[in-house]
Tab-separated table of N, CA and C and ligand atoms in Angstrom:
chain	number	residue	atom	x	y	z
G	1	MET	N	-4.282	-43.130	55.057
G	1	MET	CA	-5.024	-41.886	54.792
G	1	MET	C	-4.121	-40.913	54.027
G	2	THR	N	-4.597	-40.475	52.895
G	2	THR	CA	-3.829	-39.438	52.198
G	2	THR	C	-4.551	-38.109	52.352
G	3	ARG	N	-3.777	-37.084	52.422
G	3	ARG	CA	-4.350	-35.744	52.512
G	3	ARG	C	-4.666	-35.248	51.124
G	4	MET	N	-5.875	-34.766	50.966
G	4	MET	CA	-6.248	-34.284	49.638
G	4	MET	C	-6.115	-32.772	49.582
G	5	SER	N	-5.915	-32.286	48.376
G	5	SER	CA	-5.844	-30.830	48.219
G	5	SER	C	-6.507	-30.431	46.914
G	6	LEU	N	-7.056	-29.244	46.918
G	6	LEU	CA	-7.748	-28.751	45.734
G	6	LEU	C	-6.740	-28.249	44.708
G	7	LYS	N	-7.042	-28.541	43.448
G	7	LYS	CA	-6.188	-28.095	42.342
G	7	LYS	C	-6.827	-26.874	41.687
G	8	LYS	N	-5.993	-26.061	41.080
G	8	LYS	CA	-6.493	-24.913	40.338
G	8	LYS	C	-6.948	-25.384	38.952
G	9	ILE	N	-8.167	-25.025	38.583
G	9	ILE	CA	-8.704	-25.441	37.282
G	9	ILE	C	-8.386	-24.379	36.231
G	10	LEU	N	-7.739	-24.812	35.154
G	10	LEU	CA	-7.391	-23.890	34.070
G	10	LEU	C	-8.645	-23.463	33.326
G	11	LEU	N	-8.661	-22.208	32.897
G	11	LEU	CA	-9.798	-21.689	32.146
G	11	LEU	C	-9.443	-21.508	30.681
G	12	HIS	N	-10.394	-21.831	29.813
G	12	HIS	CA	-10.286	-21.575	28.379
G	12	HIS	C	-10.260	-20.065	28.147
G	13	PRO	N	-9.470	-19.518	27.240
G	13	PRO	CA	-8.506	-20.227	26.386
G	13	PRO	C	-7.153	-20.385	27.079
G	14	ASP	N	-6.598	-21.577	26.941
G	14	ASP	CA	-5.289	-21.870	27.526
G	14	ASP	C	-4.645	-22.954	26.649
G	15	PRO	N	-3.415	-22.724	26.193
G	15	PRO	CA	-2.783	-23.707	25.293
G	15	PRO	C	-2.694	-25.104	25.900
G	16	ARG	N	-2.678	-25.180	27.239
G	16	ARG	CA	-2.563	-26.490	27.892
G	16	ARG	C	-3.838	-27.314	27.751
G	17	LEU	N	-4.946	-26.627	27.402
G	17	LEU	CA	-6.210	-27.355	27.192
G	17	LEU	C	-6.341	-27.859	25.760
G	18	LYS	N	-5.364	-27.522	24.916
G	18	LYS	CA	-5.456	-27.874	23.493
G	18	LYS	C	-4.482	-28.993	23.107
G	19	LYS	N	-3.809	-29.567	24.126
G	19	LYS	CA	-2.768	-30.560	23.834
G	19	LYS	C	-3.298	-31.992	23.876
G	20	ALA	N	-2.737	-32.833	23.015
G	20	ALA	CA	-3.016	-34.268	23.108
G	20	ALA	C	-2.175	-34.816	24.253
G	21	CYS	N	-2.814	-35.530	25.176
G	21	CYS	CA	-2.137	-35.981	26.391
G	21	CYS	C	-1.422	-37.310	26.184
G	22	GLU	N	-0.413	-37.536	27.025
G	22	GLU	CA	0.416	-38.739	26.963
G	22	GLU	C	-0.212	-39.873	27.771
G	23	PRO	N	-0.086	-41.120	27.284
G	23	PRO	CA	-0.551	-42.259	28.083
G	23	PRO	C	0.202	-42.332	29.415
G	24	VAL	N	-0.454	-42.891	30.406
G	24	VAL	CA	0.146	-43.076	31.719
G	24	VAL	C	0.760	-44.476	31.746
G	25	ALA	N	2.082	-44.555	32.012
G	25	ALA	CA	2.768	-45.845	31.972
G	25	ALA	C	2.656	-46.578	33.306
G	26	ASP	N	2.819	-45.861	34.390
G	26	ASP	CA	2.899	-46.506	35.703
G	26	ASP	C	1.979	-45.779	36.676
G	27	ILE	N	0.933	-46.467	37.111
G	27	ILE	CA	-0.015	-45.848	38.047
G	27	ILE	C	0.551	-45.984	39.463
G	28	ASN	N	1.370	-45.001	39.832
G	28	ASN	CA	2.059	-45.056	41.130
G	28	ASN	C	1.320	-44.217	42.177
G	29	ALA	N	1.902	-44.144	43.365
G	29	ALA	CA	1.260	-43.438	44.486
G	29	ALA	C	1.010	-41.965	44.160
G	30	ASP	N	1.952	-41.334	43.452
G	30	ASP	CA	1.794	-39.920	43.092
G	30	ASP	C	0.566	-39.718	42.207
G	31	LEU	N	0.378	-40.637	41.263
G	31	LEU	CA	-0.752	-40.501	40.336
G	31	LEU	C	-2.073	-40.818	41.021
G	32	ARG	N	-2.036	-41.760	41.969
G	32	ARG	CA	-3.267	-42.044	42.735
G	32	ARG	C	-3.648	-40.834	43.584
G	33	LYS	N	-2.635	-40.159	44.128
G	33	LYS	CA	-2.867	-38.942	44.904
G	33	LYS	C	-3.450	-37.855	43.996
G	34	LEU	N	-2.886	-37.732	42.781
G	34	LEU	CA	-3.406	-36.745	41.828
G	34	LEU	C	-4.874	-37.026	41.510
G	35	ALA	N	-5.201	-38.317	41.289
G	35	ALA	CA	-6.589	-38.686	40.974
G	35	ALA	C	-7.513	-38.332	42.141
G	36	ASP	N	-7.076	-38.600	43.368
G	36	ASP	CA	-7.876	-38.244	44.555
G	36	ASP	C	-8.073	-36.728	44.630
G	37	ASP	N	-7.002	-35.992	44.381
G	37	ASP	CA	-7.092	-34.522	44.413
G	37	ASP	C	-8.052	-34.011	43.333
G	38	MET	N	-8.017	-34.665	42.173
G	38	MET	CA	-8.907	-34.249	41.080
G	38	MET	C	-10.374	-34.509	41.453
G	39	LEU	N	-10.634	-35.662	42.102
G	39	LEU	CA	-12.006	-35.945	42.549
G	39	LEU	C	-12.464	-34.884	43.552
G	40	GLU	N	-11.594	-34.585	44.500
G	40	GLU	CA	-11.911	-33.568	45.510
G	40	GLU	C	-12.206	-32.214	44.839
G	41	THR	N	-11.379	-31.865	43.873
G	41	THR	CA	-11.533	-30.601	43.146
G	41	THR	C	-12.841	-30.587	42.363
G	42	MET	N	-13.164	-31.732	41.742
G	42	MET	CA	-14.411	-31.853	40.962
G	42	MET	C	-15.634	-31.707	41.865
G	43	TYR	N	-15.635	-32.397	43.022
G	43	TYR	CA	-16.785	-32.306	43.936
G	43	TYR	C	-16.921	-30.893	44.496
G	44	ASP	N	-15.782	-30.243	44.721
G	44	ASP	CA	-15.793	-28.902	45.293
G	44	ASP	C	-16.344	-27.874	44.303
G	45	ALA	N	-16.119	-28.101	43.012
G	45	ALA	CA	-16.408	-27.076	41.983
G	45	ALA	C	-17.863	-26.564	41.965
G	46	PRO	N	-18.942	-27.334	41.925
G	46	PRO	CA	-18.983	-28.777	41.726
G	46	PRO	C	-19.153	-29.098	40.241
G	47	GLY	N	-18.688	-30.305	39.861
G	47	GLY	CA	-18.823	-30.762	38.487
G	47	GLY	C	-19.020	-32.263	38.460
G	48	VAL	N	-19.324	-32.810	37.276
G	48	VAL	CA	-19.519	-34.257	37.147
G	48	VAL	C	-18.300	-34.937	36.536
G	49	GLY	N	-17.345	-34.137	36.030
G	49	GLY	CA	-16.137	-34.716	35.459
G	49	GLY	C	-15.001	-33.707	35.461
G	50	LEU	N	-13.773	-34.229	35.507
G	50	LEU	CA	-12.592	-33.359	35.450
G	50	LEU	C	-11.448	-34.152	34.825
G	51	ALA	N	-10.792	-33.550	33.835
G	51	ALA	CA	-9.705	-34.230	33.131
G	51	ALA	C	-8.361	-33.619	33.541
G	52	ALA	N	-7.314	-34.464	33.513
G	52	ALA	CA	-5.985	-34.045	33.970
G	52	ALA	C	-5.507	-32.731	33.325
G	53	PRO	N	-5.684	-32.539	32.004
G	53	PRO	CA	-5.200	-31.272	31.427
G	53	PRO	C	-5.858	-30.036	32.043
G	54	GLN	N	-7.049	-30.207	32.598
G	54	GLN	CA	-7.732	-29.055	33.220
G	54	GLN	C	-7.033	-28.606	34.505
G	55	VAL	N	-6.187	-29.477	35.066
G	55	VAL	CA	-5.385	-29.057	36.216
G	55	VAL	C	-3.903	-29.007	35.826
G	56	GLY	N	-3.652	-28.868	34.520
G	56	GLY	CA	-2.297	-28.635	34.025
G	56	GLY	C	-1.434	-29.873	33.867
G	57	LYS	N	-2.046	-31.071	33.911
G	57	LYS	CA	-1.280	-32.311	33.754
G	57	LYS	C	-1.595	-32.924	32.391
G	58	VAL	N	-0.563	-33.036	31.564
G	58	VAL	CA	-0.774	-33.505	30.196
G	58	VAL	C	-0.731	-35.034	30.163
G	59	MET	N	-1.672	-35.679	30.817
G	59	MET	CA	-1.698	-37.144	30.859
G	59	MET	C	-3.111	-37.679	30.701
G	60	ARG	N	-3.178	-38.934	30.237
G	60	ARG	CA	-4.488	-39.514	29.920
G	60	ARG	C	-5.148	-40.060	31.187
G	61	LEU	N	-5.823	-39.157	31.851
G	61	LEU	CA	-6.505	-39.456	33.111
G	61	LEU	C	-7.691	-38.515	33.253
G	62	PHE	N	-8.849	-39.078	33.602
G	62	PHE	CA	-9.930	-38.202	34.042
G	62	PHE	C	-10.711	-38.866	35.163
G	63	VAL	N	-11.472	-38.058	35.879
G	63	VAL	CA	-12.331	-38.564	36.951
G	63	VAL	C	-13.755	-38.128	36.647
G	64	MET	N	-14.725	-38.894	37.125
G	64	MET	CA	-16.114	-38.472	36.939
G	64	MET	C	-17.024	-39.120	37.982
G	65	ASP	N	-18.150	-38.470	38.206
G	65	ASP	CA	-19.217	-38.997	39.046
G	65	ASP	C	-20.514	-38.374	38.547
G	66	PHE	N	-21.262	-39.170	37.798
G	66	PHE	CA	-22.495	-38.654	37.190
G	66	PHE	C	-23.729	-39.177	37.925
G	67	SER	N	-23.537	-39.608	39.199
G	67	SER	CA	-24.651	-40.228	39.932
G	67	SER	C	-25.740	-39.230	40.308
G	68	GLY	N	-25.406	-37.950	40.390
G	68	GLY	CA	-26.411	-36.944	40.720
G	68	GLY	C	-26.448	-36.632	42.194
G	69	LYS	N	-27.010	-35.478	42.513
G	69	LYS	CA	-26.996	-34.964	43.897
G	69	LYS	C	-27.748	-35.866	44.866
G	70	GLU	N	-28.826	-36.495	44.397
G	70	GLU	CA	-29.693	-37.272	45.300
G	70	GLU	C	-29.064	-38.620	45.665
G	71	ALA	N	-28.225	-39.141	44.788
G	71	ALA	CA	-27.676	-40.486	44.979
G	71	ALA	C	-26.392	-40.454	45.808
G	72	ASP	N	-25.962	-41.642	46.243
G	72	ASP	CA	-24.678	-41.757	46.930
G	72	ASP	C	-23.556	-41.469	45.934
G	73	PRO	N	-22.436	-40.928	46.410
G	73	PRO	CA	-21.317	-40.667	45.499
G	73	PRO	C	-20.855	-41.955	44.806
G	74	ASP	N	-20.490	-41.843	43.542
G	74	ASP	CA	-20.027	-42.991	42.765
G	74	ASP	C	-18.823	-42.557	41.932
G	75	PRO	N	-17.697	-42.269	42.622
G	75	PRO	CA	-16.536	-41.722	41.917
G	75	PRO	C	-15.855	-42.758	41.033
G	76	ARG	N	-15.402	-42.303	39.872
G	76	ARG	CA	-14.627	-43.165	38.977
G	76	ARG	C	-13.320	-42.470	38.618
G	77	VAL	N	-12.255	-43.255	38.539
G	77	VAL	CA	-10.955	-42.772	38.079
G	77	VAL	C	-10.611	-43.571	36.838
G	78	LEU	N	-10.342	-42.895	35.723
G	78	LEU	CA	-10.073	-43.585	34.462
G	78	LEU	C	-8.709	-43.180	33.920
G	79	PHE	N	-7.757	-44.114	33.984
G	79	PHE	CA	-6.441	-43.931	33.367
G	79	PHE	C	-6.474	-44.567	31.979
G	80	ASN	N	-5.841	-43.911	31.015
G	80	ASN	CA	-5.711	-44.425	29.648
G	80	ASN	C	-7.040	-44.911	29.054
G	81	PRO	N	-8.096	-44.127	29.180
G	81	PRO	CA	-9.395	-44.576	28.653
G	81	PRO	C	-9.415	-44.555	27.128
G	82	ARG	N	-10.119	-45.541	26.561
G	82	ARG	CA	-10.341	-45.505	25.108
G	82	ARG	C	-11.692	-46.126	24.799
G	83	LEU	N	-12.293	-45.638	23.720
G	83	LEU	CA	-13.594	-46.161	23.306
G	83	LEU	C	-13.395	-47.454	22.556
G	84	THR	N	-14.231	-48.462	22.862
G	84	THR	CA	-14.180	-49.706	22.099
G	84	THR	C	-15.461	-49.890	21.284
G	85	TRP	N	-16.466	-49.097	21.577
G	85	TRP	CA	-17.730	-49.186	20.841
G	85	TRP	C	-18.562	-47.937	21.100
G	86	VAL	N	-19.235	-47.451	20.072
G	86	VAL	CA	-20.218	-46.382	20.266
G	86	VAL	C	-21.517	-46.778	19.575
G	87	SER	N	-22.644	-46.390	20.152
G	87	SER	CA	-23.940	-46.723	19.554
G	87	SER	C	-24.204	-45.843	18.341
G	88	GLU	N	-25.061	-46.343	17.467
G	88	GLU	CA	-25.454	-45.513	16.323
G	88	GLU	C	-26.458	-44.457	16.745
G	89	THR	N	-27.236	-44.761	17.788
G	89	THR	CA	-28.220	-43.780	18.259
G	89	THR	C	-27.505	-42.652	18.990
G	90	MET	N	-28.033	-41.462	18.793
G	90	MET	CA	-27.398	-40.268	19.346
G	90	MET	C	-28.275	-39.660	20.433
G	91	ASN	N	-27.668	-38.792	21.193
G	91	ASN	CA	-28.330	-38.157	22.318
G	91	ASN	C	-27.831	-36.709	22.398
G	92	THR	N	-28.725	-35.793	22.704
G	92	THR	CA	-28.301	-34.397	22.849
G	92	THR	C	-28.459	-33.964	24.298
G	93	TYR	N	-27.369	-33.454	24.862
G	93	TYR	CA	-27.366	-32.951	26.232
G	93	TYR	C	-26.859	-31.514	26.234
G	94	GLU	N	-27.348	-30.750	27.178
G	94	GLU	CA	-26.772	-29.423	27.379
G	94	GLU	C	-25.508	-29.608	28.216
G	95	GLU	N	-24.359	-29.335	27.608
G	95	GLU	CA	-23.091	-29.574	28.292
G	95	GLU	C	-22.489	-28.291	28.841
G	96	GLY	N	-21.723	-28.468	29.889
G	96	GLY	CA	-20.936	-27.386	30.446
G	96	GLY	C	-19.551	-27.922	30.729
G	97	CYS	N	-18.651	-27.066	31.206
G	97	CYS	CA	-17.279	-27.495	31.453
G	97	CYS	C	-16.684	-26.600	32.530
G	98	LEU	N	-15.969	-27.203	33.474
G	98	LEU	CA	-15.384	-26.412	34.563
G	98	LEU	C	-14.340	-25.422	34.042
G	99	SER	N	-13.818	-25.662	32.834
G	99	SER	CA	-12.858	-24.727	32.248
G	99	SER	C	-13.542	-23.615	31.460
G	100	ILE	N	-14.876	-23.729	31.324
G	100	ILE	CA	-15.654	-22.706	30.607
G	100	ILE	C	-16.894	-22.404	31.457
G	101	PRO	N	-16.703	-21.786	32.628
G	101	PRO	CA	-17.806	-21.661	33.586
G	101	PRO	C	-18.998	-20.871	33.043
G	102	ASP	N	-20.188	-21.295	33.478
G	102	ASP	CA	-21.445	-20.593	33.196
G	102	ASP	C	-21.856	-20.579	31.723
G	103	ILE	N	-21.249	-21.435	30.916
G	103	ILE	CA	-21.657	-21.553	29.510
G	103	ILE	C	-22.220	-22.963	29.327
G	104	TYR	N	-23.416	-23.045	28.780
G	104	TYR	CA	-24.058	-24.352	28.553
G	104	TYR	C	-24.611	-24.380	27.133
G	105	GLU	N	-24.273	-25.421	26.388
G	105	GLU	CA	-24.738	-25.533	25.007
G	105	GLU	C	-25.056	-26.991	24.695
G	106	ASP	N	-26.016	-27.200	23.792
G	106	ASP	CA	-26.378	-28.544	23.360
G	106	ASP	C	-25.262	-29.166	22.519
G	107	VAL	N	-24.913	-30.405	22.852
G	107	VAL	CA	-23.958	-31.175	22.047
G	107	VAL	C	-24.565	-32.556	21.810
G	108	THR	N	-24.466	-33.037	20.567
G	108	THR	CA	-25.001	-34.351	20.210
G	108	THR	C	-23.853	-35.355	20.109
G	109	ARG	N	-24.024	-36.467	20.809
G	109	ARG	CA	-22.992	-37.520	20.830
G	109	ARG	C	-23.695	-38.876	20.842
G	110	PRO	N	-22.933	-39.974	20.585
G	110	PRO	CA	-23.531	-41.304	20.717
G	110	PRO	C	-24.162	-41.495	22.099
G	111	GLU	N	-25.312	-42.170	22.098
G	111	GLU	CA	-26.102	-42.327	23.329
G	111	GLU	C	-25.466	-43.323	24.310
G	112	GLN	N	-24.791	-44.334	23.751
G	112	GLN	CA	-24.110	-45.332	24.579
G	112	GLN	C	-22.692	-45.527	24.058
G	113	VAL	N	-21.785	-45.780	24.968
G	113	VAL	CA	-20.401	-46.079	24.592
G	113	VAL	C	-19.852	-47.170	25.493
G	114	ARG	N	-18.853	-47.866	24.986
G	114	ARG	CA	-18.109	-48.800	25.813
G	114	ARG	C	-16.682	-48.278	25.906
G	115	MET	N	-16.120	-48.303	27.103
G	115	MET	CA	-14.795	-47.736	27.306
G	115	MET	C	-13.937	-48.727	28.081
G	116	VAL	N	-12.683	-48.846	27.655
G	116	VAL	CA	-11.700	-49.644	28.396
G	116	VAL	C	-10.753	-48.670	29.079
G	117	TYR	N	-10.477	-48.918	30.346
G	117	TYR	CA	-9.568	-48.034	31.083
G	117	TYR	C	-8.945	-48.804	32.237
G	118	GLN	N	-7.958	-48.176	32.873
G	118	GLN	CA	-7.394	-48.740	34.101
G	118	GLN	C	-7.920	-47.913	35.273
G	119	ASN	N	-8.362	-48.597	36.304
G	119	ASN	CA	-8.878	-47.871	37.460
G	119	ASN	C	-7.723	-47.435	38.368
G	120	ILE	N	-8.054	-46.891	39.524
G	120	ILE	CA	-7.017	-46.316	40.401
G	120	ILE	C	-6.022	-47.373	40.882
G	121	ASP	N	-6.424	-48.651	40.851
G	121	ASP	CA	-5.508	-49.733	41.234
G	121	ASP	C	-4.753	-50.311	40.034
G	122	GLY	N	-4.970	-49.719	38.864
G	122	GLY	CA	-4.279	-50.188	37.670
G	122	GLY	C	-4.971	-51.365	37.004
G	123	LYS	N	-6.134	-51.755	37.525
G	123	LYS	CA	-6.870	-52.891	36.973
G	123	LYS	C	-7.611	-52.467	35.704
G	124	GLU	N	-7.506	-53.297	34.633
G	124	GLU	CA	-8.199	-52.953	33.389
G	124	GLU	C	-9.687	-53.286	33.498
G	125	ILE	N	-10.484	-52.325	33.099
G	125	ILE	CA	-11.939	-52.454	33.220
G	125	ILE	C	-12.576	-52.069	31.898
G	126	GLU	N	-13.597	-52.823	31.503
G	126	GLU	CA	-14.414	-52.395	30.370
G	126	GLU	C	-15.803	-52.096	30.899
G	127	GLU	N	-16.304	-50.934	30.568
G	127	GLU	CA	-17.569	-50.508	31.126
G	127	GLU	C	-18.422	-49.844	30.048
G	128	GLU	N	-19.734	-50.074	30.163
G	128	GLU	CA	-20.640	-49.417	29.223
G	128	GLU	C	-21.328	-48.253	29.929
G	129	PHE	N	-21.381	-47.131	29.242
G	129	PHE	CA	-22.039	-45.956	29.789
G	129	PHE	C	-23.178	-45.558	28.876
G	130	GLU	N	-24.238	-45.015	29.475
G	130	GLU	CA	-25.333	-44.502	28.656
G	130	GLU	C	-25.858	-43.207	29.267
G	131	GLY	N	-26.640	-42.489	28.483
G	131	GLY	CA	-27.232	-41.250	28.969
G	131	GLY	C	-26.174	-40.253	29.403
G	132	LEU	N	-26.380	-39.660	30.580
G	132	LEU	CA	-25.436	-38.652	31.086
G	132	LEU	C	-24.033	-39.235	31.244
G	133	GLY	N	-23.953	-40.502	31.666
G	133	GLY	CA	-22.654	-41.152	31.830
G	133	GLY	C	-21.880	-41.208	30.518
G	134	ALA	N	-22.574	-41.522	29.429
G	134	ALA	CA	-21.927	-41.608	28.111
G	134	ALA	C	-21.469	-40.230	27.648
G	135	THR	N	-22.320	-39.233	27.862
G	135	THR	CA	-21.957	-37.865	27.486
G	135	THR	C	-20.735	-37.408	28.268
G	136	CYS	N	-20.769	-37.655	29.576
G	136	CYS	CA	-19.678	-37.237	30.456
G	136	CYS	C	-18.370	-37.932	30.046
G	137	ALA	N	-18.432	-39.251	29.838
G	137	ALA	CA	-17.228	-40.008	29.474
G	137	ALA	C	-16.625	-39.486	28.165
G	138	GLN	N	-17.486	-39.174	27.180
G	138	GLN	CA	-16.976	-38.685	25.891
G	138	GLN	C	-16.439	-37.262	26.000
G	139	HIS	N	-17.115	-36.434	26.785
G	139	HIS	CA	-16.660	-35.058	27.006
G	139	HIS	C	-15.262	-35.067	27.637
G	140	GLU	N	-15.080	-35.923	28.660
G	140	GLU	CA	-13.790	-35.977	29.359
G	140	GLU	C	-12.704	-36.590	28.482
G	141	LEU	N	-13.069	-37.633	27.731
G	141	LEU	CA	-12.096	-38.246	26.815
G	141	LEU	C	-11.612	-37.216	25.788
G	142	ASP	N	-12.520	-36.386	25.299
G	142	ASP	CA	-12.144	-35.312	24.366
G	142	ASP	C	-11.060	-34.413	24.951
G	143	HIS	N	-11.182	-34.103	26.252
G	143	HIS	CA	-10.183	-33.244	26.899
G	143	HIS	C	-8.773	-33.814	26.718
G	144	LEU	N	-8.664	-35.152	26.747
G	144	LEU	CA	-7.349	-35.789	26.655
G	144	LEU	C	-6.764	-35.681	25.252
G	145	ASP	N	-7.616	-35.300	24.297
G	145	ASP	CA	-7.152	-35.060	22.925
G	145	ASP	C	-7.172	-33.569	22.588
G	146	GLY	N	-7.230	-32.749	23.617
G	146	GLY	CA	-7.181	-31.296	23.410
G	146	GLY	C	-8.446	-30.716	22.815
G	147	LYS	N	-9.555	-31.432	23.004
G	147	LYS	CA	-10.818	-30.994	22.404
G	147	LYS	C	-11.815	-30.566	23.473
G	148	LEU	N	-12.472	-29.444	23.252
G	148	LEU	CA	-13.459	-28.915	24.197
G	148	LEU	C	-14.853	-29.030	23.596
G	149	PHE	N	-15.882	-28.983	24.450
G	149	PHE	CA	-17.245	-29.151	23.909
G	149	PHE	C	-17.630	-28.019	22.969
G	150	ILE	N	-17.011	-26.849	23.150
G	150	ILE	CA	-17.330	-25.728	22.247
G	150	ILE	C	-16.791	-25.973	20.831
G	151	ASP	N	-15.892	-26.953	20.687
G	151	ASP	CA	-15.401	-27.299	19.349
G	151	ASP	C	-16.490	-27.957	18.495
G	152	TYR	N	-17.600	-28.384	19.138
G	152	TYR	CA	-18.723	-28.954	18.395
G	152	TYR	C	-19.699	-27.867	17.926
G	153	LEU	N	-19.499	-26.639	18.381
G	153	LEU	CA	-20.413	-25.544	18.025
G	153	LEU	C	-19.921	-24.843	16.761
G	154	SER	N	-20.738	-23.939	16.248
G	154	SER	CA	-20.326	-23.187	15.061
G	154	SER	C	-19.157	-22.268	15.430
G	155	ALA	N	-18.384	-21.894	14.411
G	155	ALA	CA	-17.216	-21.030	14.638
G	155	ALA	C	-17.644	-19.691	15.246
G	156	ILE	N	-18.804	-19.218	14.835
G	156	ILE	CA	-19.301	-17.922	15.341
G	156	ILE	C	-19.600	-18.030	16.841
G	157	LYS	N	-20.315	-19.087	17.210
G	157	LYS	CA	-20.678	-19.290	18.604
G	157	LYS	C	-19.422	-19.497	19.464
G	158	ARG	N	-18.513	-20.314	18.938
G	158	ARG	CA	-17.276	-20.594	19.668
G	158	ARG	C	-16.472	-19.301	19.872
G	159	GLY	N	-16.452	-18.472	18.837
G	159	GLY	CA	-15.731	-17.202	18.919
G	159	GLY	C	-16.329	-16.293	19.986
G	160	MET	N	-17.666	-16.264	20.050
G	160	MET	CA	-18.340	-15.426	21.046
G	160	MET	C	-18.019	-15.904	22.459
G	161	ILE	N	-18.032	-17.236	22.643
G	161	ILE	CA	-17.756	-17.806	23.968
G	161	ILE	C	-16.303	-17.521	24.365
G	162	THR	N	-15.393	-17.678	23.423
G	162	THR	CA	-13.971	-17.449	23.708
G	162	THR	C	-13.727	-15.982	24.086
G	163	LYS	N	-14.426	-15.088	23.400
G	163	LYS	CA	-14.308	-13.662	23.695
G	163	LYS	C	-14.782	-13.372	25.130
G	164	LYS	N	-15.929	-13.985	25.470
G	164	LYS	CA	-16.492	-13.823	26.815
G	164	LYS	C	-15.516	-14.346	27.875
G	165	MET	N	-14.906	-15.501	27.560
G	165	MET	CA	-13.968	-16.118	28.508
G	165	MET	C	-12.706	-15.281	28.683
G	166	LYS	N	-12.229	-14.674	27.589
G	166	LYS	CA	-11.035	-13.813	27.679
G	166	LYS	C	-11.311	-12.635	28.596
G	167	LYS	N	-12.522	-12.111	28.475
G	167	LYS	CA	-12.928	-10.978	29.310
G	167	LYS	C	-12.984	-11.409	30.779
G	168	LEU	N	-13.581	-12.584	31.019
G	168	LEU	CA	-13.682	-13.109	32.380
G	168	LEU	C	-12.299	-13.310	32.998
G	169	LYS	N	-11.377	-13.871	32.205
G	169	LYS	CA	-10.032	-14.131	32.721
G	169	LYS	C	-9.302	-12.834	33.063
G	170	LYS	N	-9.551	-11.803	32.248
G	170	LYS	CA	-8.960	-10.489	32.508
G	170	LYS	C	-9.483	-9.934	33.827
G	171	GLU	N	-10.793	-10.085	34.027
G	171	GLU	CA	-11.422	-9.599	35.268
G	171	GLU	C	-10.866	-10.355	36.482
G	172	LEU	N	-10.747	-11.676	36.343
G	172	LEU	CA	-10.235	-12.493	37.449
G	172	LEU	C	-8.790	-12.120	37.777
G	173	ALA	N	-7.992	-11.842	36.732
G	173	ALA	CA	-6.579	-11.482	36.925
G	173	ALA	C	-6.479	-10.142	37.658
G	174	ARG	N	-7.425	-9.254	37.358
G	174	ARG	CA	-7.422	-7.933	37.990
G	174	ARG	C	-7.778	-8.028	39.480
G	175	ASP	N	-8.675	-8.971	39.778
G	175	ASP	CA	-9.154	-9.089	41.158
G	175	ASP	C	-8.146	-9.720	42.115
G	176	THR	N	-7.134	-10.391	41.580
G	176	THR	CA	-6.199	-11.080	42.489
G	176	THR	C	-4.937	-10.262	42.718
N	1	NI	NI1	-14.862	-30.173	30.400
C-alpha cells in the first residue's frame, strides 16, 4: 500500500507549462508513486487527464480516465507516449484544462489515434483511442511538448484568456 498525496496544479501562464518534457528512462518506485499521486490529484480536481508538467515535473508522463462519472473508474498511466497513427477524420470537442480553470473552447483534432506508451509497470502498450479518449490523449500529449489547448485558438482569444488567468492568479495569491 502506498500513501497517496495531492499535488499542486500549476496555472497558466507559467513557464513550466511551456517546456518540452524529457523522456522517462527508468520507471522506478518514485515515478510509480508520482503517477498514483497524479491520478489522485486528477480525480480530486476533478478532471479527465493530468500531465506531469502540470504538477511541475518536466517528464513525459500523463494520466487519464475518460470513462465518465456513471462508469467504473478506468485509470491509465502513460509513460513516454507517442502517436503512431491519426485518422483523417476530425472531431470537435469543447476542451478544458485543469491549468486553465473554468475556460472551455472548441478544439478540432483527429477523431481516432493510436498511441504507444509504457504503462505503470513499464510494459509497452499500443492502444487506439476514439472520441473523448482520442481528444484527451492528444490534449495531454500536447502538454508534454509545452502546448496548451488555447494554442489552437486565435491570438486574440488566447490573449483574452491569458489576461483573465493572470487576474485570477493575482487574486489567488492575495487570498493566501
Ligand atoms: Ni490540460
